[in-house]
Amino acid sequence: MKKTAILGATALGLMATGAWAETTACLITKTDTNPFFVKMKEGATAKAKEMGITLNTYAGKLDGDVESQVAAVESCIAAGAKGILITPSDSRALAPAVTKARDAGALVIALDTPFEPADTADATFATDNFKAGELIGQWAKAKMGDKAADAKIGFLDLNPSQVSVDYLRDQGFMKGFGIDIKDPKKIGDEDDPRIVGHDVTNGNEQGGRTAMENLLQKDPGINVVYTINEPAAAGAYEALKSVGMQDQAIIVSVDGGCPGVQNVKEGIIGATSMQFPLKMASMGIEAIAAFAKDGTKPQNSEGLDFYNTGVTLITDQPVDGVDSISSEEGLKQCWG
Amino acid sequence: MTQTVPPRGQSFEHGLDQSDKTVAAFKTKKRGLLGTIQHGLHGNPTMVPVIVLLLSVAVFGLVAGGKFFSAFNLTLIMQQVSIIGMLAAAQSLIILTAGIDLSVAAIMVLMSVIAGNLAVYMGVPAPIALLISFAGGTGAGLLNGFLVTKVKLPPFITTLGTWSIFYALNLWLSGAQSIRSQDIDKFAPLLKFFGNTITVGNARLTYGSVLMVVVFLVLWYLLNKTAWGRHVYAVGDDKDAAELAGIRTDRTLLSVYGLAGLVCAIAAWASIGRVGSISPQAFYEANLHSITAVVIGGISLFGGRGSILGALFGALIVGVFQSGLRLANVDVLWQVFAIGWLIIIAVAIDQWIRKVSA
């Protein structure tokens, strides 16, 4: 009896020292179901394995689930994690939990979604969403040529709460297209007559279809459709097709998911801005490894309050002055 | 008054001579105009939503003008509410039994994912894939019914649980990925059958919106013209009394849940035509929207009262409000606000009408 207890204790002790010798990192995503985060998890897991880092992954139940993410951060502190990669489901509400983790000596990196203010975390690795919008705006403008001056544009946004990714992409598109955006953090305060209207999609096909139908009701002459993401774009296309107007309008989008890039290839989406979740995650793991080794912290991109993981325009109809790659190449890099 | 001589022989009513001989009757108060309206509405539960629908169409017609009143827009509203409408039909069945079903949309989305995966990715012929999804929907409904009748769980708890279960299964089966419209066209165009339209002038009726009306008419017939339908109302009004009257209440309830599940699976087929692709993330809030339509349609949440056609009008009222407010350039958040007040006012009117029988 006594012997087994001692043996057990020794075994536990050995296991513990084994675990402590390694660097532990955490990845906390918004959900476990969105292909974007699934890809992010894949990227982090592969990189962690390669670098010999123990990775614990957590996710909220649905977008906006702050509670689960706070609990996950606490678990990471308890596990003595050297670094935490997190896509905050609320860019403000998680600040206290994250501050606690940093006080406990962990490096905290926001992935995809910046905190408000951004310096709540040690660093942010994200897509430049404004730039992503700007690229498709520039493309659409160049594609239309002279007709851009009296375009009729419909905006299919995310939801009524005007979250950062929503207004950044929307306003970026406007800037790229040459619309006076007024307050860059506000959708809907513009007075350019080319804007037919805005509607919300919740980022899925069903919402995209209904929103497109609504905007066509306002003005059946819409010939440019901005969409927050590719599922919304697919829904918008269905709505246009159902009234035989699929050739009249150019649809542009953001994301770079494989079904979306496939839609670029088939001419359903004119152009889309691709983001790189895999890169965000693997760079995050590398940063944690460097921090664990000698305490170096990652730097932001010049002129930005985050590290830009890049964005690439995917289109099969390239225009002058806007760099892009073809859908064929895009399919090799797409996620999901 | 002269004292009459009682006749000879037996006279049982003799004892009543000195008393009031009027026949027993309910006291009829003077009702007044409001009371008459209240009484009329009590007798015709679909009148309120019909009146509200006509009024809102008239008001938005005036505010938003010709764009709203066009045949195109009015038929568009039909298209847009067709899926929520069918879910509201399923929801009505459950609510008539004094239950509530939080899982209707989850059943629908799961069945669309099942039909899509079988037909598009696994090469199962589309008609068979659809039959499997119908069976699956019925099965999912029967599971709810089993938990309610045999395990004796409250419908709210049961369907709260199965909502999660069905949603998780849906994400697991689909890998959280949509099936693209083009792939459905290529491998199983039948799945998009209800997206076809009948065009008359500017009016564009999808087969899906026609299907919605047919579903409502069939259910209305079953509820109003068959013994089964009377049983459903009886069970919803007072389950114990129905039991004493010889109705096999558990069997009735089970059939209601199974039928509601089947209606959800039919809605799943129509939803593929409506949305184009099969998206596991779509219709996440549709459970609540279906309840909204039912409540606005004047079906009592306490069971046993209201006509299923009310839910159809309820769904249309929501559609008319959304379309009208949008065309009048009202921000989305105020649309949500307006629908909230509609729900509260609808239930308040329902409570007021009920006072007649109190």
Short mmCIF file of C-alpha atoms in Angstrom, two decimals, chain B residues 21-300:
data_model
loop_
_atom_site.label_atom_id
_atom_site.label_comp_id
_atom_site.label_asym_id
_atom_site.label_seq_id
_atom_site.Cartn_x
_atom_site.Cartn_y
_atom_site.Cartn_z
CA LYS B 21 -90.98 30.87 -13.58
CA THR B 22 -88.49 32.34 -16.03
CA VAL B 23 -86.16 29.80 -17.58
CA ALA B 24 -82.60 29.77 -16.30
CA ALA B 25 -80.32 31.92 -18.47
CA PHE B 26 -76.95 33.66 -18.41
CA LYS B 27 -77.08 37.26 -17.44
CA THR B 28 -76.53 39.40 -20.49
CA LYS B 29 -74.88 42.66 -19.64
CA LYS B 30 -75.05 45.44 -22.12
CA ARG B 31 -71.80 45.09 -24.00
CA GLY B 32 -71.33 48.37 -25.75
CA LEU B 33 -69.29 48.74 -28.92
CA LEU B 34 -65.97 47.69 -27.41
CA GLY B 35 -67.54 44.67 -25.78
CA THR B 36 -69.16 43.61 -29.04
CA ILE B 37 -65.81 43.83 -30.77
CA GLN B 38 -64.19 41.90 -27.95
CA HIS B 39 -66.84 39.20 -28.25
CA GLY B 40 -66.56 39.04 -32.02
CA LEU B 41 -62.82 38.63 -31.81
CA HIS B 42 -63.21 35.88 -29.26
CA GLY B 43 -65.34 33.97 -31.69
CA ASN B 44 -62.98 34.52 -34.65
CA PRO B 45 -59.38 34.23 -33.46
CA THR B 46 -57.88 34.98 -36.87
CA MET B 47 -59.61 38.33 -37.14
CA VAL B 48 -57.01 40.28 -35.17
CA PRO B 49 -54.02 39.30 -37.31
CA VAL B 50 -56.03 39.80 -40.50
CA ILE B 51 -57.02 43.30 -39.42
CA VAL B 52 -53.44 44.13 -38.37
CA LEU B 53 -52.13 42.77 -41.66
CA LEU B 54 -54.54 44.85 -43.74
CA LEU B 55 -53.84 47.95 -41.66
CA SER B 56 -50.08 47.58 -41.90
CA VAL B 57 -50.24 47.00 -45.65
CA ALA B 58 -52.34 50.14 -45.97
CA VAL B 59 -50.03 52.23 -43.77
CA PHE B 60 -46.82 51.10 -45.46
CA GLY B 61 -48.50 51.53 -48.83
CA LEU B 62 -49.04 55.17 -47.93
CA VAL B 63 -45.63 55.74 -46.35
CA ALA B 64 -43.40 53.87 -48.76
CA GLY B 65 -45.55 54.43 -51.82
CA GLY B 66 -45.63 52.47 -55.04
CA LYS B 67 -42.45 50.52 -54.36
CA PHE B 68 -44.14 48.80 -51.46
CA PHE B 69 -47.47 48.25 -53.19
CA SER B 70 -46.09 46.67 -56.34
CA ALA B 71 -47.04 43.10 -57.15
CA PHE B 72 -43.33 42.38 -57.21
CA ASN B 73 -42.79 43.52 -53.64
CA LEU B 74 -45.88 41.87 -52.24
CA THR B 75 -44.89 38.53 -53.74
CA LEU B 76 -41.32 39.10 -52.57
CA ILE B 77 -42.62 39.36 -49.02
CA MET B 78 -44.32 35.99 -49.54
CA GLN B 79 -41.00 34.50 -50.67
CA GLN B 80 -39.12 35.99 -47.77
CA VAL B 81 -41.50 34.69 -45.12
CA SER B 82 -42.05 31.27 -46.69
CA ILE B 83 -39.51 29.40 -44.56
CA ILE B 84 -40.30 31.12 -41.27
CA GLY B 85 -43.97 30.63 -42.15
CA MET B 86 -43.61 26.86 -42.44
CA LEU B 87 -41.65 26.70 -39.21
CA ALA B 88 -44.42 28.76 -37.63
CA ALA B 89 -46.93 26.15 -38.87
CA ALA B 90 -44.96 23.42 -37.09
CA GLN B 91 -44.62 25.65 -34.05
CA SER B 92 -48.38 26.31 -34.01
CA LEU B 93 -49.12 22.61 -33.74
CA ILE B 94 -46.95 22.35 -30.65
CA ILE B 95 -48.22 25.59 -29.10
CA LEU B 96 -51.84 24.47 -29.58
CA THR B 97 -51.01 21.61 -27.21
CA ALA B 98 -49.77 24.19 -24.68
CA GLY B 99 -46.17 23.27 -25.45
CA ILE B 100 -43.37 25.15 -27.15
CA ASP B 101 -40.75 23.90 -29.59
CA LEU B 102 -37.35 25.56 -29.48
CA SER B 103 -35.90 23.01 -31.87
CA VAL B 104 -37.91 23.59 -35.06
CA ALA B 105 -35.20 25.51 -36.91
CA ALA B 106 -32.48 23.14 -35.73
CA ILE B 107 -34.45 20.17 -37.08
CA MET B 108 -34.92 22.00 -40.36
CA VAL B 109 -31.27 22.93 -40.82
CA LEU B 110 -30.11 19.45 -39.80
CA MET B 111 -32.47 17.85 -42.35
CA SER B 112 -31.29 20.17 -45.13
CA VAL B 113 -27.69 19.24 -44.31
CA ILE B 114 -28.56 15.53 -44.30
CA ALA B 115 -30.41 15.70 -47.62
CA GLY B 116 -27.60 17.78 -49.12
CA ASN B 117 -24.77 15.56 -47.93
CA LEU B 118 -26.51 12.41 -49.13
CA ALA B 119 -27.48 13.80 -52.53
CA VAL B 120 -24.49 15.99 -53.36
CA TYR B 121 -21.54 14.21 -51.77
CA MET B 122 -22.63 10.60 -51.38
CA GLY B 123 -24.39 10.04 -54.69
CA VAL B 124 -27.75 9.06 -53.19
CA PRO B 125 -30.56 9.85 -55.67
CA ALA B 126 -32.20 13.12 -54.63
CA PRO B 127 -35.73 11.72 -54.08
CA ILE B 128 -34.34 9.08 -51.71
CA ALA B 129 -32.20 11.66 -49.91
CA LEU B 130 -35.33 13.76 -49.41
CA LEU B 131 -37.34 10.80 -48.15
CA ILE B 132 -34.58 10.06 -45.67
CA SER B 133 -34.65 13.64 -44.48
CA PHE B 134 -38.46 13.51 -44.11
CA ALA B 135 -38.09 10.36 -42.04
CA GLY B 136 -35.34 12.04 -40.06
CA GLY B 137 -37.48 15.11 -39.38
CA THR B 138 -40.38 12.96 -38.25
CA GLY B 139 -38.00 10.96 -36.07
CA ALA B 140 -36.57 14.09 -34.51
CA GLY B 141 -40.10 15.31 -33.75
CA LEU B 142 -41.05 11.93 -32.29
CA LEU B 143 -37.97 12.09 -30.06
CA ASN B 144 -39.26 15.39 -28.68
CA GLY B 145 -42.70 13.84 -28.29
CA PHE B 146 -41.32 10.77 -26.55
CA LEU B 147 -39.40 12.89 -24.05
CA VAL B 148 -42.48 15.00 -23.37
CA THR B 149 -45.03 12.20 -23.04
CA LYS B 150 -43.11 9.21 -21.73
CA VAL B 151 -40.21 10.77 -19.83
CA LYS B 152 -42.59 13.56 -18.73
CA LEU B 153 -40.20 16.43 -19.34
CA PRO B 154 -41.65 19.90 -19.92
CA PRO B 155 -41.64 20.76 -23.65
CA PHE B 156 -39.50 23.84 -23.01
CA ILE B 157 -36.72 21.82 -21.39
CA THR B 158 -37.01 18.96 -23.87
CA THR B 159 -36.68 21.13 -26.93
CA LEU B 160 -34.04 23.36 -25.37
CA GLY B 161 -31.97 20.22 -25.05
CA THR B 162 -32.73 18.78 -28.46
CA TRP B 163 -32.08 22.19 -30.06
CA SER B 164 -28.48 21.96 -28.84
CA ILE B 165 -28.23 18.33 -29.85
CA PHE B 166 -29.56 18.88 -33.38
CA TYR B 167 -27.43 21.99 -33.85
CA ALA B 168 -24.27 20.16 -32.81
CA LEU B 169 -25.08 17.22 -35.10
CA ASN B 170 -25.65 19.67 -37.93
CA LEU B 171 -22.23 21.29 -37.45
CA TRP B 172 -20.58 17.91 -37.13
CA LEU B 173 -22.17 16.48 -40.27
CA SER B 174 -21.47 19.58 -42.34
CA GLY B 175 -18.05 20.40 -40.93
CA ALA B 176 -19.53 23.90 -40.57
CA GLN B 177 -19.17 24.28 -44.34
CA SER B 178 -21.86 25.35 -46.76
CA ILE B 179 -22.70 23.21 -49.76
CA ARG B 180 -22.37 25.51 -52.74
CA SER B 181 -25.29 26.38 -54.94
CA GLN B 182 -23.38 25.30 -58.07
CA ASP B 183 -22.71 21.84 -56.63
CA ILE B 184 -26.38 21.36 -55.86
CA ASP B 185 -27.27 22.39 -59.42
CA LYS B 186 -24.82 19.86 -60.73
CA PHE B 187 -25.59 16.83 -58.60
CA ALA B 188 -29.08 17.23 -57.19
CA PRO B 189 -31.12 20.02 -58.81
CA LEU B 190 -34.29 18.52 -57.35
CA LEU B 191 -33.21 19.89 -53.95
CA LYS B 192 -33.74 23.39 -55.32
CA PHE B 193 -37.17 22.61 -56.78
CA PHE B 194 -38.98 25.07 -54.51
CA GLY B 195 -36.81 27.93 -55.69
CA ASN B 196 -38.59 27.89 -59.07
CA THR B 197 -40.98 30.71 -59.69
CA ILE B 198 -44.34 31.28 -61.31
CA THR B 199 -44.28 34.69 -62.96
CA VAL B 200 -47.48 36.56 -63.61
CA GLY B 201 -46.76 40.08 -64.77
CA ASN B 202 -44.56 41.55 -62.08
CA ALA B 203 -45.63 39.05 -59.48
CA ARG B 204 -43.09 36.31 -58.80
CA LEU B 205 -44.39 33.51 -56.66
CA THR B 206 -41.84 30.88 -55.77
CA TYR B 207 -43.01 27.30 -55.48
CA GLY B 208 -41.81 27.64 -51.90
CA SER B 209 -44.35 30.33 -51.05
CA VAL B 210 -47.12 28.28 -52.67
CA LEU B 211 -45.94 25.30 -50.61
CA MET B 212 -46.22 27.38 -47.45
CA VAL B 213 -49.87 28.17 -48.19
CA VAL B 214 -50.57 24.51 -49.00
CA VAL B 215 -48.96 23.37 -45.74
CA PHE B 216 -51.17 25.78 -43.80
CA LEU B 217 -54.34 24.71 -45.62
CA VAL B 218 -53.64 21.01 -45.05
CA LEU B 219 -52.94 21.57 -41.36
CA TRP B 220 -56.02 23.78 -41.06
CA TYR B 221 -58.11 20.97 -42.53
CA LEU B 222 -56.61 18.37 -40.21
CA LEU B 223 -57.14 20.56 -37.15
CA ASN B 224 -60.66 21.68 -37.96
CA LYS B 225 -62.29 18.88 -39.89
CA THR B 226 -60.95 15.71 -38.32
CA ALA B 227 -61.40 14.02 -34.97
CA TRP B 228 -57.64 14.16 -34.53
CA GLY B 229 -57.75 17.94 -34.81
CA ARG B 230 -60.45 18.22 -32.14
CA HIS B 231 -58.33 16.01 -29.92
CA VAL B 232 -55.34 18.32 -30.37
CA TYR B 233 -57.38 21.32 -29.24
CA ALA B 234 -58.87 19.37 -26.36
CA VAL B 235 -55.47 18.18 -25.15
CA GLY B 236 -54.11 21.70 -25.40
CA ASP B 237 -57.02 23.24 -23.51
CA ASP B 238 -57.07 20.78 -20.63
CA LYS B 239 -55.10 17.59 -20.84
CA ASP B 240 -56.70 15.98 -17.77
CA ALA B 241 -60.21 16.70 -18.99
CA ALA B 242 -59.33 15.32 -22.40
CA GLU B 243 -57.96 12.19 -20.77
CA LEU B 244 -61.20 11.74 -18.79
CA ALA B 245 -63.19 12.22 -21.98
CA GLY B 246 -61.45 9.18 -23.38
CA ILE B 247 -58.86 10.80 -25.61
CA ARG B 248 -55.54 8.99 -25.72
CA THR B 249 -53.68 12.17 -24.90
CA ASP B 250 -50.13 10.80 -25.06
CA ARG B 251 -50.74 9.32 -28.46
CA THR B 252 -52.21 12.62 -29.67
CA LEU B 253 -49.23 14.56 -28.36
CA LEU B 254 -46.78 12.14 -29.92
CA SER B 255 -48.49 12.49 -33.29
CA VAL B 256 -48.39 16.29 -33.01
CA TYR B 257 -44.63 16.31 -32.36
CA GLY B 258 -44.00 13.83 -35.17
CA LEU B 259 -46.06 15.87 -37.62
CA ALA B 260 -44.30 19.08 -36.58
CA GLY B 261 -40.96 17.38 -37.27
CA LEU B 262 -42.17 16.31 -40.70
CA VAL B 263 -43.27 19.87 -41.48
CA CYS B 264 -39.77 21.06 -40.49
CA ALA B 265 -38.23 18.56 -42.90
CA ILE B 266 -40.50 19.79 -45.69
CA ALA B 267 -39.44 23.33 -44.81
CA ALA B 268 -35.83 22.11 -45.08
CA TRP B 269 -36.40 21.15 -48.71
CA ALA B 270 -37.99 24.52 -49.42
CA SER B 271 -35.17 26.34 -47.62
CA ILE B 272 -32.61 24.91 -50.04
CA GLY B 273 -34.57 26.40 -52.92
CA ARG B 274 -34.89 29.70 -51.11
CA VAL B 275 -31.28 30.17 -49.97
CA GLY B 276 -29.65 28.44 -52.94
CA SER B 277 -26.93 26.79 -50.92
CA ILE B 278 -27.12 24.61 -47.83
CA SER B 279 -25.68 26.59 -44.97
CA PRO B 280 -25.33 25.02 -41.53
CA GLN B 281 -25.10 28.48 -39.97
CA ALA B 282 -28.30 29.85 -41.50
CA PHE B 283 -31.61 30.25 -39.67
CA TYR B 284 -29.92 30.36 -36.29
CA GLU B 285 -32.59 32.67 -34.89
CA ALA B 286 -35.48 31.09 -36.74
CA ASN B 287 -36.76 29.23 -33.67
CA LEU B 288 -37.58 32.55 -32.08
CA HIS B 289 -38.90 34.00 -35.32
CA SER B 290 -41.35 31.11 -35.63
CA ILE B 291 -42.62 31.75 -32.10
CA THR B 292 -42.93 35.44 -32.96
CA ALA B 293 -45.14 34.66 -35.94
CA VAL B 294 -47.35 32.35 -33.89
CA VAL B 295 -47.77 34.86 -31.08
CA ILE B 296 -48.50 37.75 -33.41
CA GLY B 297 -50.94 35.43 -35.17
CA GLY B 298 -53.01 35.26 -32.01
CA ILE B 299 -52.45 31.63 -31.06
CA SER B 300 -52.48 31.40 -27.30
#
